[in-house]
C-alpha cells in the first residue's frame, strides 16, 4: 500500500443561477492535501509531543487563511478520511495531513467540498483503492448533503446531478470554450447555514416553472455559447432573490458586470463570491469593472478570470 499520496482538488461554483443544489462546475483554483502514513505511536513511556488522536494524527496547514483551519480530529478532511475507512470496515492508520490552501474559506467556492473529496480520495488510495470512484462520489454526496459541489470537485467539468430512486445520475454539461467564468471574491464571509436560513420553505408553481425553463435554457446556452440564451438563462427565482440582500454591493457589482459586457452575474454557491460569465474577449474588462464596483462600495475583493477544470481531483503518488 502507498506510504504517501497527494490529492489536488479544484474549487467549484454551484447553482449557476437557476440550477439550485443540482449543478456545479470545477474551476482552475485548488486546494492540495497530502496524506502520509505514520508509524504507529510510540509507547506512552517514551516522551513525545501529542498531536491529537493519541499520536495518530498530525495536521499542518499552509496557504491563504491557514491559521483559521482546525488541526484536530474535527478537521473536515480528516473526518472524511475516517468516513472512508469506516465504510470499508478498516482501522484508519496514523496519518500526517498537509494542507495547502488556494481556495478561500466560506466564500461560496466549495472549500468544504475540496476537504471532503480530498479526505475520501486520500483515504481510499492509502487503503489500496478498495472503493470505486462512483462509490466515493456517493459517499461525498452523503457527507456534503447535496451534489452540486462535490461531484465536479471529484470528477471535474460542469455536472448536473439527479436522483434515480436510491442512486445518482450524473450528466456532463458541455461548456463552450468561449465562455469564461469571472469570480469576484470579497473580503467578507457568508456561511452556507445563514444563506439557507433566508430561503422560503415553499415556492409558487410559477416560480418552479420559471426555474425549470431557465435551467433548460442554461444547459443549451453553456453548450452553444448563444449570448441571448445565456443572458436569459442566468435568472433565478429560487434562491438568489433572497440571498442577494446578504451580500453588500450586490446590485452595484451586477450592474457593472452587465455594463461591461457580461452575459449575466450570479451568486457562486451560497455566496458571497459573485460569478459572471463573459465572452473570452470581454472577460478582463468584466473583471476590472466588478472589482472597481465593489471598491466603490467599500469592499476589498479579489477578482479572478478562471477556466473550467476538466479533470477534478488529481492524484500524485
Short mmCIF file of C-alpha atoms in Angstrom, two decimals:
data_model
loop_
_atom_site.label_atom_id
_atom_site.label_comp_id
_atom_site.label_asym_id
_atom_site.label_seq_id
_atom_site.Cartn_x
_atom_site.Cartn_y
_atom_site.Cartn_z
CA UNK A 1 0.00 0.00 0.00
CA UNK A 2 1.05 3.59 -0.56
CA UNK A 3 3.01 5.41 2.15
CA UNK A 4 2.09 8.89 0.89
CA UNK A 5 -0.38 10.35 -1.59
CA UNK A 6 -1.19 13.91 -2.65
CA UNK A 7 -4.67 14.88 -3.84
CA UNK A 8 -5.25 18.22 -5.58
CA UNK A 9 -8.92 19.24 -5.63
CA UNK A 10 -10.44 22.13 -7.63
CA UNK A 11 -12.69 24.85 -6.31
CA UNK A 12 -16.25 24.76 -7.57
CA UNK A 13 -19.05 27.16 -8.35
CA UNK A 14 -22.52 25.80 -7.70
CA UNK A 15 -26.07 26.64 -8.79
CA UNK A 16 -25.14 28.85 -11.78
CA UNK A 17 -28.36 30.78 -11.23
CA UNK A 18 -31.36 28.51 -11.77
CA UNK A 19 -29.61 25.18 -11.02
CA UNK A 20 -30.03 25.32 -7.25
CA UNK A 21 -28.41 22.34 -5.47
CA UNK A 22 -28.12 20.28 -8.66
CA UNK A 23 -25.49 21.81 -10.98
CA UNK A 24 -21.90 22.90 -10.45
CA UNK A 25 -18.63 23.40 -12.27
CA UNK A 26 -14.99 22.84 -11.31
CA UNK A 27 -12.69 25.86 -11.57
CA UNK A 28 -8.94 26.28 -12.01
CA UNK A 29 -8.30 27.18 -8.36
CA UNK A 30 -7.07 24.46 -5.99
CA UNK A 31 -6.54 23.04 -2.52
CA UNK A 32 -3.90 20.36 -2.04
CA UNK A 33 -4.00 17.55 0.53
CA UNK A 34 -1.01 15.30 1.21
CA UNK A 35 -1.59 12.17 3.31
CA UNK A 36 1.42 10.40 4.78
CA UNK A 37 1.00 7.18 6.72
CA UNK A 38 2.79 7.50 10.09
CA UNK A 39 4.49 4.79 12.10
CA UNK A 40 2.35 3.51 14.97
CA UNK A 41 2.50 5.73 18.08
CA UNK A 42 5.36 5.02 20.47
CA UNK A 43 4.58 3.55 23.89
CA UNK A 44 3.40 6.13 26.43
CA UNK A 45 6.59 5.64 28.46
CA UNK A 46 8.59 7.37 25.71
CA UNK A 47 8.36 11.19 26.00
CA UNK A 48 6.72 12.72 22.95
CA UNK A 49 4.55 15.65 21.93
CA UNK A 50 0.89 14.82 21.41
CA UNK A 51 -0.64 15.88 18.09
CA UNK A 52 -4.16 14.61 18.68
CA UNK A 53 -5.70 11.14 18.35
CA UNK A 54 -3.08 9.78 20.81
CA UNK A 55 -0.27 10.40 18.34
CA UNK A 56 -2.22 9.03 15.38
CA UNK A 57 -2.92 12.37 13.70
CA UNK A 58 -0.84 15.37 12.69
CA UNK A 59 -2.22 18.21 10.54
CA UNK A 60 -0.23 21.12 9.14
CA UNK A 61 -1.74 23.88 7.02
CA UNK A 62 -0.16 26.43 4.68
CA UNK A 63 -1.56 28.92 2.18
CA UNK A 64 -4.31 31.52 2.41
CA UNK A 65 -6.14 31.73 5.76
CA UNK A 66 -4.12 28.75 7.02
CA UNK A 67 -4.36 29.92 10.63
CA UNK A 68 -8.15 29.53 10.54
CA UNK A 69 -8.18 25.82 9.73
CA UNK A 70 -8.87 23.39 12.58
CA UNK A 71 -6.00 20.95 13.08
CA UNK A 72 -7.51 18.39 15.45
CA UNK A 73 -9.76 15.36 14.92
CA UNK A 74 -12.68 17.59 13.88
CA UNK A 75 -10.86 18.77 10.74
CA UNK A 76 -13.19 18.11 7.80
CA UNK A 77 -10.56 16.43 5.63
CA UNK A 78 -9.71 14.07 8.49
CA UNK A 79 -13.39 13.41 9.23
CA UNK A 80 -13.78 12.40 5.58
CA UNK A 81 -10.63 10.28 5.83
CA UNK A 82 -12.21 8.42 8.77
CA UNK A 83 -15.53 8.09 6.95
CA UNK A 84 -13.92 6.14 4.12
CA UNK A 85 -12.22 3.72 6.49
CA UNK A 86 -15.48 3.22 8.38
CA UNK A 87 -17.21 2.44 5.10
CA UNK A 88 -14.67 -0.26 4.20
CA UNK A 89 -14.53 -1.61 7.76
CA UNK A 90 -10.83 -0.98 8.22
CA UNK A 91 -8.95 0.70 11.04
CA UNK A 92 -7.60 4.08 9.87
CA UNK A 93 -3.82 4.37 10.07
CA UNK A 94 -1.97 7.14 11.91
CA UNK A 95 -1.63 9.92 9.37
CA UNK A 96 0.01 13.27 8.74
CA UNK A 97 -2.19 15.54 6.62
CA UNK A 98 -0.50 18.50 4.94
CA UNK A 99 -2.98 21.00 3.53
CA UNK A 100 -2.04 23.79 1.15
CA UNK A 101 -4.93 26.22 0.68
CA UNK A 102 -5.61 28.12 -2.51
CA UNK A 103 -9.41 28.27 -2.20
CA UNK A 104 -10.79 30.95 0.18
CA UNK A 105 -12.86 29.70 3.11
CA UNK A 106 -16.62 30.31 3.40
CA UNK A 107 -16.82 32.29 0.17
CA UNK A 108 -19.06 30.07 -1.99
CA UNK A 109 -16.25 28.35 -3.90
CA UNK A 110 -16.61 24.86 -2.46
CA UNK A 111 -13.81 24.87 0.10
CA UNK A 112 -15.64 22.29 2.23
CA UNK A 113 -16.18 20.11 -0.84
CA UNK A 114 -12.43 20.10 -1.50
CA UNK A 115 -11.84 18.84 2.04
CA UNK A 116 -14.47 16.12 1.73
CA UNK A 117 -13.22 14.93 -1.64
CA UNK A 118 -9.57 15.23 -0.61
CA UNK A 119 -10.12 13.22 2.56
CA UNK A 120 -12.11 10.46 0.86
CA UNK A 121 -9.79 10.10 -2.14
CA UNK A 122 -6.67 10.20 0.03
CA UNK A 123 -8.02 7.54 2.40
CA UNK A 124 -9.12 5.31 -0.47
CA UNK A 125 -5.65 5.46 -2.02
CA UNK A 126 -3.85 4.74 1.26
CA UNK A 127 -6.19 1.78 1.77
CA UNK A 128 -5.27 0.33 -1.63
CA UNK A 129 -8.23 1.75 -3.62
CA UNK A 130 -10.89 -0.74 -2.47
CA UNK A 131 -13.75 1.65 -3.33
CA UNK A 132 -14.57 2.55 -6.96
CA UNK A 133 -14.93 6.22 -7.89
CA UNK A 134 -18.72 6.14 -8.15
CA UNK A 135 -18.94 4.82 -4.58
CA UNK A 136 -16.54 7.50 -3.37
CA UNK A 137 -18.77 10.04 -5.10
CA UNK A 138 -21.91 8.77 -3.37
CA UNK A 139 -20.13 8.91 -0.03
CA UNK A 140 -19.09 12.51 -0.75
CA UNK A 141 -22.66 13.49 -1.66
CA UNK A 142 -24.00 11.90 1.51
CA UNK A 143 -21.47 13.76 3.64
CA UNK A 144 -22.00 17.15 1.95
CA UNK A 145 -25.77 16.74 1.76
CA UNK A 146 -26.08 17.78 -1.90
CA UNK A 147 -24.14 17.01 -5.08
CA UNK A 148 -23.52 20.37 -6.73
CA UNK A 149 -20.03 20.99 -5.31
CA UNK A 150 -18.58 17.57 -4.52
CA UNK A 151 -19.38 15.97 -7.89
CA UNK A 152 -17.43 18.43 -10.08
CA UNK A 153 -14.72 18.63 -7.39
CA UNK A 154 -14.24 14.87 -7.74
CA UNK A 155 -14.65 14.32 -11.48
CA UNK A 156 -14.25 17.81 -12.98
CA UNK A 157 -16.16 19.72 -15.62
CA UNK A 158 -19.67 21.07 -15.33
CA UNK A 159 -22.06 18.45 -13.95
CA UNK A 160 -25.78 18.06 -13.39
CA UNK A 161 -26.81 15.54 -10.73
CA UNK A 162 -30.24 13.97 -10.30
CA UNK A 163 -31.51 11.16 -8.11
CA UNK A 164 -32.78 7.93 -9.60
CA UNK A 165 -34.54 6.07 -6.80
CA UNK A 166 -31.65 5.28 -4.43
CA UNK A 167 -28.85 6.14 -6.87
CA UNK A 168 -27.49 9.22 -8.62
CA UNK A 169 -27.34 10.01 -12.32
CA UNK A 170 -24.51 12.38 -13.22
CA UNK A 171 -24.71 14.24 -16.52
CA UNK A 172 -21.76 16.01 -18.13
CA UNK A 173 -22.75 19.51 -19.27
CA UNK A 174 -20.74 20.73 -22.29
CA UNK A 175 -19.21 24.14 -21.64
CA UNK A 176 -18.41 26.28 -24.68
CA UNK A 177 -14.75 27.28 -24.75
CA UNK A 178 -15.54 30.97 -25.30
CA UNK A 179 -17.49 31.25 -22.01
CA UNK A 180 -15.15 32.48 -19.28
CA UNK A 181 -16.02 32.35 -15.56
CA UNK A 182 -15.03 35.50 -13.69
CA UNK A 183 -15.19 35.27 -9.89
CA UNK A 184 -15.19 38.30 -7.61
CA UNK A 185 -14.24 37.17 -4.09
CA UNK A 186 -14.95 39.75 -1.36
CA UNK A 187 -13.07 40.03 1.92
CA UNK A 188 -16.12 39.06 3.97
CA UNK A 189 -17.73 35.67 4.55
CA UNK A 190 -21.23 34.26 4.30
CA UNK A 191 -21.93 30.90 5.89
CA UNK A 192 -23.95 28.31 3.98
CA UNK A 193 -26.21 27.91 7.01
CA UNK A 194 -27.01 31.63 7.06
CA UNK A 195 -27.61 31.65 3.29
CA UNK A 196 -30.06 28.75 3.64
CA UNK A 197 -31.95 30.28 6.57
CA UNK A 198 -33.23 33.13 4.40
CA UNK A 199 -34.83 30.79 1.85
CA UNK A 200 -38.58 30.16 1.96
CA UNK A 201 -39.89 26.68 2.71
CA UNK A 202 -42.41 26.77 -0.17
CA UNK A 203 -42.45 28.21 -3.70
CA UNK A 204 -45.22 29.03 -6.11
CA UNK A 205 -45.93 26.96 -9.20
CA UNK A 206 -44.96 29.97 -11.32
CA UNK A 207 -41.52 30.18 -9.71
CA UNK A 208 -40.96 26.43 -10.14
CA UNK A 209 -41.87 26.65 -13.84
CA UNK A 210 -39.65 29.72 -14.25
CA UNK A 211 -36.59 27.92 -12.88
CA UNK A 212 -37.28 24.73 -14.81
CA UNK A 213 -37.40 26.67 -18.08
CA UNK A 214 -34.32 28.72 -17.29
CA UNK A 215 -32.26 25.71 -16.23
CA UNK A 216 -33.08 24.03 -19.53
CA UNK A 217 -32.07 27.17 -21.39
CA UNK A 218 -28.87 27.42 -19.33
CA UNK A 219 -27.77 23.94 -20.39
CA UNK A 220 -28.17 24.82 -24.07
CA UNK A 221 -26.57 28.24 -23.57
CA UNK A 222 -23.49 26.75 -21.95
CA UNK A 223 -23.16 24.22 -24.76
CA UNK A 224 -23.61 26.64 -27.65
CA UNK A 225 -22.35 29.93 -26.24
CA UNK A 226 -25.51 31.60 -27.55
CA UNK A 227 -25.43 35.05 -25.89
CA UNK A 228 -29.18 35.65 -25.92
CA UNK A 229 -29.84 32.28 -24.26
CA UNK A 230 -27.18 32.87 -21.62
CA UNK A 231 -28.44 36.36 -20.79
CA UNK A 232 -31.92 34.99 -20.15
CA UNK A 233 -30.86 31.68 -18.59
CA UNK A 234 -28.89 33.04 -15.62
CA UNK A 235 -32.05 34.39 -13.98
CA UNK A 236 -33.42 32.59 -10.92
CA UNK A 237 -36.38 32.79 -8.52
CA UNK A 238 -35.49 30.05 -6.02
CA UNK A 239 -32.51 31.34 -4.04
CA UNK A 240 -30.85 34.48 -5.40
CA UNK A 241 -33.69 36.99 -4.73
CA UNK A 242 -33.49 36.03 -1.05
CA UNK A 243 -29.71 35.85 -0.70
CA UNK A 244 -28.60 38.96 -2.54
CA UNK A 245 -29.54 41.21 0.38
CA UNK A 246 -26.89 39.38 2.44
CA UNK A 247 -24.16 40.49 0.02
CA UNK A 248 -23.09 44.12 0.36
CA UNK A 249 -22.84 45.85 -3.02
CA UNK A 250 -24.57 43.05 -4.95
CA UNK A 251 -26.59 45.34 -7.21
CA UNK A 252 -23.65 47.64 -7.96
CA UNK A 253 -21.38 44.73 -8.91
CA UNK A 254 -24.08 43.15 -11.07
CA UNK A 255 -24.77 46.42 -12.89
CA UNK A 256 -21.03 46.87 -13.52
CA UNK A 257 -20.66 43.32 -14.85
CA UNK A 258 -23.58 43.70 -17.26
CA UNK A 259 -22.49 47.16 -18.40
CA UNK A 260 -19.04 45.81 -19.25
CA UNK A 261 -20.47 43.04 -21.42
CA UNK A 262 -21.05 40.03 -19.17
CA UNK A 263 -23.85 37.66 -20.17
CA UNK A 264 -25.02 37.78 -16.58
CA UNK A 265 -23.95 37.53 -12.95
CA UNK A 266 -24.98 35.02 -10.29
CA UNK A 267 -24.12 34.16 -6.70
CA UNK A 268 -21.45 31.46 -6.59
CA UNK A 269 -22.77 28.71 -4.35
CA UNK A 270 -24.12 30.24 -1.17
CA UNK A 271 -22.01 33.37 -1.72
CA UNK A 272 -20.68 35.91 -1.12
CA UNK A 273 -18.45 35.34 -4.16
CA UNK A 274 -20.13 36.60 -7.32
CA UNK A 275 -19.71 34.81 -10.64
CA UNK A 276 -20.03 36.47 -14.03
CA UNK A 277 -19.98 34.62 -17.33
CA UNK A 278 -18.48 36.51 -20.22
CA UNK A 279 -17.11 36.06 -23.71
CA UNK A 280 -13.36 35.47 -23.66
CA UNK A 281 -12.68 38.80 -25.36
CA UNK A 282 -14.58 40.75 -22.67
CA UNK A 283 -13.65 38.79 -19.55
CA UNK A 284 -10.74 41.09 -18.49
CA UNK A 285 -12.98 44.15 -18.82
CA UNK A 286 -15.71 42.46 -16.80
CA UNK A 287 -13.23 41.50 -14.08
CA UNK A 288 -11.95 45.08 -13.75
CA UNK A 289 -15.46 46.52 -13.64
CA UNK A 290 -16.60 44.10 -10.90
CA UNK A 291 -13.55 44.85 -8.76
CA UNK A 292 -13.96 48.60 -9.14
CA UNK A 293 -17.67 48.44 -8.33
CA UNK A 294 -17.03 46.63 -5.07
CA UNK A 295 -14.20 49.01 -4.21
CA UNK A 296 -16.63 51.91 -4.57
CA UNK A 297 -18.88 50.12 -2.06
CA UNK A 298 -16.02 49.94 0.42
CA UNK A 299 -15.42 46.25 -0.17
CA UNK A 300 -12.00 44.84 -0.99
CA UNK A 301 -12.29 41.98 -3.47
CA UNK A 302 -10.01 39.67 -5.41
CA UNK A 303 -11.27 39.15 -8.96
CA UNK A 304 -10.03 36.14 -10.92
CA UNK A 305 -10.54 35.14 -14.54
CA UNK A 306 -10.58 31.36 -14.45
CA UNK A 307 -11.29 28.35 -16.65
CA UNK A 308 -13.26 25.15 -16.22
CA UNK A 309 -11.18 22.36 -14.72
CA UNK A 310 -11.91 19.21 -16.71
CA UNK A 311 -10.10 16.65 -14.53
CA UNK A 312 -11.40 17.09 -10.99
CA UNK A 313 -9.38 15.59 -8.15
CA UNK A 314 -5.85 14.77 -9.31
CA UNK A 315 -3.58 12.30 -7.59
CA UNK A 316 0.18 12.17 -7.19
CA UNK A 317 1.67 9.08 -5.55
#
